[in-house]
Amino acid sequence: MKITKLKTWQVPPRWLFLKIETDEGCYGWGEPVIEGRAATVEAAVHELSDYLIGQDPHRIEHLWNIMYRAGFYRGGPILMSAIAGIDQALWDLKGRDLGVPVHQLLGGAVRDKMRMYAWTGGDRPSDVGAGAKALVEKGFTAFKMNGTPELQIVDSHRKVDEAVARVAEARNAVGPDVGIGIDFHGRVHRPMAKALLRELEPFHPMFVEEPVAPEHLPCLKDIAGGLGYPLATGERLHTRFQFRDLLADGMIDIIQPDISHCGGISEGLKIAALASAYDVALAPHCPLGPLTLAASLQLDAVSHNAFIQEQSMGIHYNQGNDVLDYLVDKSALAIEDGFCAIPQGPGLGVEINEEFVEERAKVGHRWRNPVWTHEDGSIAEW
């Protein structure tokens, strides 16, 4: 069997889909994308196709190493996201060809279903209490919210008080047993994070995510020692080598690699195993589409340290289309009582409606994340 073609589609709301085809009619789907840089990743996918056309798609690890090492320059969000989607599609193709789900090829599932969480409150968090309560009524046992809007590097303590009040509102709405993830989104700089991290302790967060931007993670030793709840990060780290250094530092309790940004299932599996050696939990980042979610669930299925999975159904970014819209069988990713069964179909376990993809690709997208500024006109972290 030889790879003959890589086809890509930019589809609403902000995703990029890839289909790898072969001379024997077998195919696989993946989702290579960086939010707001879909066209750039798409170009990288087609550049990488030079290494793939005419090759045996079953040699996934070999092809991964060719894509990663043969170009000399490596790593980073664009290249690793392009590799990620290709890797997903290769695993999907291999599973389809052999008639088994990807998790069977990775050693078999350690769990039957995965605990899921949902988002509430939007980019500038509001009405978090009502939103959280509505999610719990749908069966979720955990949710995530943004902790703050934009913050200056040194801001007024009023902003800290407002953030704490929002978390208090959410906790009061759902009671003590529901998990609350609080996403700082890299918006909170070191001087403000010192105060805010500690003032959130009475509300017992499930975790605080991206407590500082990834380039400032070394400061956690100074500002977050002794906290009584877990810290999480990883969506903007792209290789096992970055995670190795993070884990060795000992300040993170939950890693959140994105299976569409970190080199795919192949690299995600190595990252998850590395984290397990440090007794660190896995909770893959996934505000994206159905293929990223399906790939994440295949990794969760074989990773004992996976404890919860993000998903983007109904998230505030999904304008025009949502996760399940592109599936032939929407039940493949159905969430019931806060859990999603590990997909058992061949490959990633989902079937994409290619006709609908073609139709929506005519609309496409040019999604960009918001550009925020402070009162003085300087750029704020989004």
Coordinates of C-alpha atoms in Angstrom, one line a residue:
M1 CA 0.0 0.0 0.0
K2 CA 1.3 3.5 -0.9
I3 CA 0.1 7.0 0.0
T4 CA -1.1 8.8 -3.1
K5 CA -2.7 12.0 -1.9
L6 CA -3.2 14.4 1.1
K7 CA -6.4 16.5 0.8
T8 CA -7.2 19.4 3.1
W9 CA -10.3 21.5 3.9
Q10 CA -10.7 24.6 6.0
V11 CA -14.1 24.3 7.6
P12 CA -16.1 26.4 10.0
P13 CA -15.9 27.4 12.8
R14 CA -12.0 27.4 12.8
W15 CA -10.8 23.9 11.9
L16 CA -8.7 22.2 9.2
F17 CA -9.4 18.6 8.2
L18 CA -7.0 16.3 6.4
K19 CA -7.7 13.0 4.5
I20 CA -4.8 10.8 3.5
E21 CA -5.6 8.5 0.5
T22 CA -3.8 5.4 -0.8
D23 CA -3.6 3.4 -4.0
E24 CA -5.6 0.6 -2.4
G25 CA -8.6 2.8 -1.5
C26 CA -7.9 2.9 2.2
Y27 CA -7.9 6.3 3.9
G28 CA -7.5 8.1 7.2
W29 CA -8.6 11.4 8.6
G30 CA -6.8 13.9 10.9
E31 CA -7.1 17.4 12.2
P32 CA -3.9 19.5 11.7
V33 CA -4.6 23.0 12.9
I34 CA -3.5 25.9 15.1
E35 CA -6.4 28.1 16.1
G36 CA -6.0 31.2 14.0
R37 CA -3.3 29.8 11.8
A38 CA -5.1 27.2 9.8
A39 CA -3.8 28.3 6.4
T40 CA -0.2 28.3 7.7
V41 CA -0.6 24.7 9.0
E42 CA -2.3 23.7 5.8
A43 CA 0.7 24.9 3.8
A44 CA 3.0 22.9 6.1
V45 CA 1.0 19.8 5.6
H46 CA 1.4 20.0 1.9
E47 CA 5.1 20.7 2.2
L48 CA 5.4 17.6 4.4
S49 CA 3.6 15.6 1.8
D50 CA 6.9 15.4 -0.2
Y51 CA 8.1 13.0 2.4
L52 CA 4.9 10.9 2.4
I53 CA 3.7 10.4 -1.2
G54 CA 4.6 6.9 -2.4
Q55 CA 5.4 5.7 1.2
D56 CA 3.9 2.8 3.1
P57 CA 1.3 4.4 5.5
H58 CA 1.7 1.6 8.0
R59 CA 5.2 2.7 9.0
I60 CA 3.9 5.4 11.2
E61 CA 6.8 5.8 13.6
H62 CA 9.3 5.9 10.6
L63 CA 7.2 8.5 8.8
W64 CA 6.9 10.5 12.0
N65 CA 10.7 10.6 12.3
I66 CA 11.1 11.6 8.7
M67 CA 8.7 14.5 9.1
Y68 CA 10.3 15.6 12.4
R69 CA 14.0 15.1 11.7
A70 CA 14.5 15.2 7.9
G71 CA 13.7 18.9 7.6
F72 CA 16.5 19.9 10.0
Y73 CA 14.4 22.7 11.6
R74 CA 12.0 21.1 14.0
G75 CA 9.4 21.7 16.7
G76 CA 7.2 24.7 17.2
P77 CA 3.4 25.1 16.9
I78 CA 3.1 25.1 13.1
L79 CA 5.4 22.1 12.2
M80 CA 4.2 20.0 15.1
S81 CA 0.5 20.7 14.4
A82 CA 1.0 19.7 10.8
I83 CA 2.8 16.5 11.9
A84 CA 0.0 16.0 14.5
G85 CA -2.8 15.9 11.9
I86 CA -0.9 13.7 9.6
D87 CA -0.1 11.3 12.4
Q88 CA -3.7 11.1 13.4
A89 CA -4.7 10.3 9.8
L90 CA -2.0 7.6 9.6
W91 CA -3.3 5.9 12.8
D92 CA -6.9 6.2 11.5
L93 CA -5.9 4.7 8.2
K94 CA -4.0 1.8 9.8
G95 CA -6.9 1.1 12.2
R96 CA -9.4 1.1 9.3
D97 CA -7.2 -1.2 7.2
L98 CA -6.9 -3.7 10.1
G99 CA -10.5 -3.3 11.3
V100 CA -9.7 -2.2 14.8
P101 CA -9.8 1.0 16.9
V102 CA -6.4 2.8 17.4
H103 CA -6.4 1.9 21.1
Q104 CA -6.2 -1.8 20.2
L105 CA -3.0 -1.0 18.3
L106 CA -1.6 0.8 21.3
G107 CA -2.0 -2.1 23.7
G108 CA -5.7 -2.1 24.5
A109 CA -7.9 0.2 26.6
V110 CA -7.4 0.6 30.3
R111 CA -10.9 2.1 30.7
D112 CA -14.3 1.9 29.0
K113 CA -15.3 5.5 29.2
M114 CA -13.8 8.9 29.8
R115 CA -14.9 11.6 32.2
M116 CA -15.5 14.8 30.3
Y117 CA -15.8 18.5 31.1
A118 CA -17.3 21.5 29.3
W119 CA -16.7 25.3 29.1
T120 CA -18.8 28.1 30.5
G121 CA -18.5 31.9 30.8
G122 CA -16.8 32.9 27.6
D123 CA -13.5 34.8 27.1
R124 CA -14.4 37.6 29.5
P125 CA -16.1 35.4 32.1
S126 CA -19.7 36.3 33.1
D127 CA -22.8 34.5 34.4
V128 CA -20.5 31.6 35.4
G129 CA -22.9 30.5 38.2
A130 CA -25.9 30.0 35.9
G131 CA -23.7 28.5 33.2
A132 CA -22.1 26.0 35.6
K133 CA -25.4 25.0 37.0
A134 CA -26.8 24.3 33.6
L135 CA -23.8 22.1 32.7
V136 CA -24.3 20.1 36.0
E137 CA -27.9 19.6 35.1
K138 CA -26.8 18.1 31.8
G139 CA -24.8 15.5 33.7
F140 CA -21.3 17.0 33.8
T141 CA -19.3 16.6 37.0
A142 CA -16.7 19.1 36.0
F143 CA -16.4 22.3 34.0
K144 CA -13.9 25.0 33.1
M145 CA -14.1 28.7 33.1
N146 CA -11.7 31.6 32.4
G147 CA -10.5 33.1 35.6
T148 CA -10.1 36.7 34.4
P149 CA -10.3 39.0 31.4
E150 CA -7.1 40.8 30.5
L151 CA -4.8 41.9 33.3
Q152 CA -1.9 44.3 33.3
I153 CA 1.5 42.9 34.5
V154 CA 0.8 44.8 37.7
D155 CA -2.9 45.6 38.1
S156 CA -5.2 46.6 40.9
H157 CA -6.2 44.2 43.6
R158 CA -9.7 44.8 42.6
K159 CA -9.1 42.6 39.6
V160 CA -8.0 39.8 41.9
D161 CA -11.1 40.3 44.0
E162 CA -13.3 40.2 40.9
A163 CA -11.7 36.9 39.8
V164 CA -12.1 35.4 43.2
A165 CA -15.8 36.5 43.3
R166 CA -16.5 34.8 40.0
V167 CA -15.0 31.5 41.2
A168 CA -17.0 31.9 44.4
E169 CA -20.2 32.4 42.4
A170 CA -19.5 29.2 40.4
R171 CA -18.7 27.2 43.5
N172 CA -21.8 28.4 45.3
A173 CA -23.9 27.4 42.2
V174 CA -22.7 23.8 42.0
G175 CA -21.7 22.9 45.5
P176 CA -18.5 21.2 46.8
D177 CA -18.4 18.0 44.7
V178 CA -18.2 19.4 41.2
G179 CA -14.8 20.0 39.7
I180 CA -13.9 23.5 38.7
G181 CA -11.1 24.1 36.3
I182 CA -9.9 27.8 36.3
D183 CA -8.1 28.8 33.1
F184 CA -5.7 31.8 33.6
H185 CA -4.9 31.5 29.8
G186 CA -1.5 33.0 30.3
R187 CA -3.3 36.3 31.0
V188 CA -2.0 36.6 34.6
H189 CA 1.5 37.8 34.9
R190 CA 3.8 36.7 37.7
P191 CA 3.2 39.7 40.1
M192 CA -0.6 39.2 40.0
A193 CA -0.5 35.4 39.9
K194 CA 1.3 35.4 43.3
A195 CA -1.8 36.8 44.9
L196 CA -4.5 35.2 42.8
L197 CA -3.3 31.6 43.1
R198 CA -3.4 31.7 46.8
E199 CA -6.7 33.5 47.1
L200 CA -8.4 30.7 45.1
E201 CA -7.4 28.0 47.6
P202 CA -10.6 28.2 49.7
F203 CA -12.7 27.2 46.6
H204 CA -10.7 24.0 46.0
P205 CA -10.2 24.2 42.3
M206 CA -9.9 20.9 40.3
F207 CA -7.0 22.7 38.7
V208 CA -5.7 26.1 37.6
E209 CA -4.6 26.0 34.0
E210 CA -1.8 28.1 32.5
P211 CA -1.1 29.9 35.7
V212 CA 1.5 31.9 33.8
A213 CA 2.4 32.0 30.1
P214 CA 4.5 29.0 29.0
E215 CA 7.7 31.1 28.7
H216 CA 7.4 32.0 32.3
L217 CA 6.8 28.6 33.8
P218 CA 10.2 28.5 35.7
C219 CA 8.8 31.2 38.1
L220 CA 6.2 28.7 39.5
K221 CA 8.8 27.5 42.0
D222 CA 8.8 31.0 43.5
I223 CA 5.1 31.9 43.3
A224 CA 3.2 28.6 43.6
G225 CA 5.0 26.4 46.1
G226 CA 2.7 24.8 48.7
L227 CA -0.6 25.3 47.0
G228 CA -3.3 22.9 48.1
Y229 CA -4.7 22.2 44.6
P230 CA -3.2 21.0 41.2
L231 CA -1.7 23.2 38.5
A232 CA -2.0 22.3 34.9
T233 CA -0.4 23.4 31.6
G234 CA 0.8 22.1 28.3
E235 CA -1.4 23.3 25.4
R236 CA 1.4 25.5 24.1
L237 CA 4.1 22.9 24.5
H238 CA 4.8 20.9 21.4
T239 CA 7.3 18.1 22.0
R240 CA 8.2 15.5 24.6
F241 CA 11.4 17.4 25.2
Q242 CA 9.5 20.5 26.4
F243 CA 7.4 18.3 28.6
R244 CA 10.5 16.6 29.9
D245 CA 11.9 19.8 31.2
L246 CA 8.6 20.9 32.6
L247 CA 8.1 17.6 34.5
A248 CA 11.7 17.6 35.8
D249 CA 11.0 21.0 37.4
G250 CA 8.3 19.4 39.6
M251 CA 5.8 22.2 39.7
I252 CA 3.0 20.9 37.4
D253 CA 0.5 18.3 38.5
I254 CA -1.5 17.9 35.3
I255 CA -0.2 18.0 31.7
Q256 CA -2.5 19.1 28.9
P257 CA -0.9 18.3 25.5
D258 CA -3.1 19.0 22.5
I259 CA -3.1 16.0 20.2
S260 CA -3.5 18.4 17.2
H261 CA -0.5 20.5 18.4
C262 CA 2.0 18.2 20.0
G263 CA 2.8 15.8 17.1
G264 CA -0.3 13.7 17.3
I265 CA -1.0 10.3 18.9
S266 CA 2.5 9.1 18.5
E267 CA 4.1 11.9 20.4
G268 CA 1.1 12.2 22.8
L269 CA 1.7 8.6 23.9
K270 CA 5.3 9.3 24.7
I271 CA 4.4 12.5 26.6
A272 CA 1.7 10.7 28.6
A273 CA 4.2 7.9 29.5
L274 CA 6.8 10.4 30.5
A275 CA 4.3 12.1 32.8
S276 CA 3.4 8.9 34.4
A277 CA 7.0 8.4 35.5
Y278 CA 6.6 11.6 37.5
D279 CA 3.1 10.6 38.8
V280 CA 1.6 13.5 36.9
A281 CA -1.9 13.3 35.5
L282 CA -3.0 13.7 31.9
A283 CA -5.9 15.8 30.7
P284 CA -5.5 16.5 26.9
H285 CA -6.4 20.0 25.7
C286 CA -9.2 19.9 23.1
P287 CA -11.1 23.0 22.1
L288 CA -11.2 21.8 18.5
G289 CA -13.2 19.5 16.3
P290 CA -14.3 15.9 16.2
L291 CA -11.1 14.3 14.9
T292 CA -9.0 15.9 17.6
L293 CA -11.5 14.7 20.2
A294 CA -11.6 11.2 18.8
A295 CA -7.7 11.1 18.7
S296 CA -7.6 12.4 22.3
L297 CA -10.0 9.7 23.5
Q298 CA -7.9 7.0 21.8
L299 CA -4.9 8.3 23.8
D300 CA -7.0 8.5 27.0
A301 CA -8.0 4.9 26.5
V302 CA -4.5 3.6 26.9
S303 CA -3.1 6.1 29.4
H304 CA -3.6 5.1 33.0
N305 CA -2.8 8.6 34.2
A306 CA -5.6 10.3 32.0
F307 CA -8.3 11.5 34.3
I308 CA -10.5 14.0 32.4
Q309 CA -11.0 15.1 28.8
E310 CA -11.8 18.6 27.5
Q311 CA -14.2 18.9 24.6
S312 CA -15.7 21.9 22.7
M313 CA -19.4 21.1 22.1
G314 CA -21.2 24.4 22.4
I315 CA -18.1 26.4 23.2
H316 CA -18.3 30.1 22.5
Y317 CA -15.9 29.9 19.5
N318 CA -18.1 27.4 17.6
Q319 CA -20.0 29.8 15.3
G320 CA -21.6 28.2 12.3
N321 CA -20.8 24.6 13.0
D322 CA -20.2 22.4 16.0
V323 CA -18.3 19.3 16.8
L324 CA -20.9 16.7 15.9
D325 CA -22.0 18.4 12.7
Y326 CA -19.3 16.7 10.6
L327 CA -20.0 13.1 11.8
V328 CA -22.0 10.5 9.9
D329 CA -22.9 8.9 13.3
K330 CA -23.1 11.5 16.0
S331 CA -23.5 8.9 18.7
A332 CA -19.8 8.0 18.3
L333 CA -18.9 11.0 20.5
A334 CA -22.0 11.2 22.6
I335 CA -21.6 12.4 26.2
E336 CA -23.9 10.8 28.7
D337 CA -23.9 11.6 32.4
G338 CA -20.6 13.4 32.0
F339 CA -18.8 10.5 30.3
C340 CA -18.0 9.6 26.7
A341 CA -17.5 5.9 25.8
I342 CA -14.2 5.2 24.2
P343 CA -15.0 5.0 20.4
Q344 CA -14.9 1.3 19.2
G345 CA -15.1 1.8 15.5
P346 CA -12.0 1.2 13.3
G347 CA -9.3 3.8 13.4
L348 CA -10.2 6.9 15.4
G349 CA -13.7 5.5 15.7
V350 CA -15.5 8.3 13.9
E351 CA -16.7 8.6 10.3
I352 CA -16.5 12.0 8.7
N353 CA -19.2 13.1 6.3
E354 CA -17.0 14.1 3.4
E355 CA -19.8 15.5 1.3
F356 CA -20.7 17.9 4.2
V357 CA -17.0 18.8 4.6
E358 CA -16.8 19.7 0.9
E359 CA -19.9 21.9 1.3
R360 CA -18.7 23.7 4.4
A361 CA -15.2 24.2 2.9
K362 CA -16.8 26.5 0.4
V363 CA -17.7 28.8 3.3
G364 CA -14.3 28.2 5.0
H365 CA -13.1 30.5 7.7
R366 CA -10.5 33.1 8.6
W367 CA -10.8 32.8 12.4
R368 CA -8.5 34.9 14.5
N369 CA -8.4 35.1 18.2
P370 CA -9.4 38.5 19.7
V371 CA -6.7 41.2 19.9
W372 CA -7.1 42.9 23.2
T373 CA -5.4 46.1 24.4
H374 CA -5.0 47.7 27.8
E375 CA -6.4 51.2 28.6
D376 CA -3.0 52.6 27.7
G377 CA -3.1 51.0 24.2
S378 CA -0.5 48.3 24.9
I379 CA -1.3 44.7 23.8
A380 CA -2.9 42.5 26.3
E381 CA -2.6 38.7 26.6
W382 CA -5.7 37.0 25.3

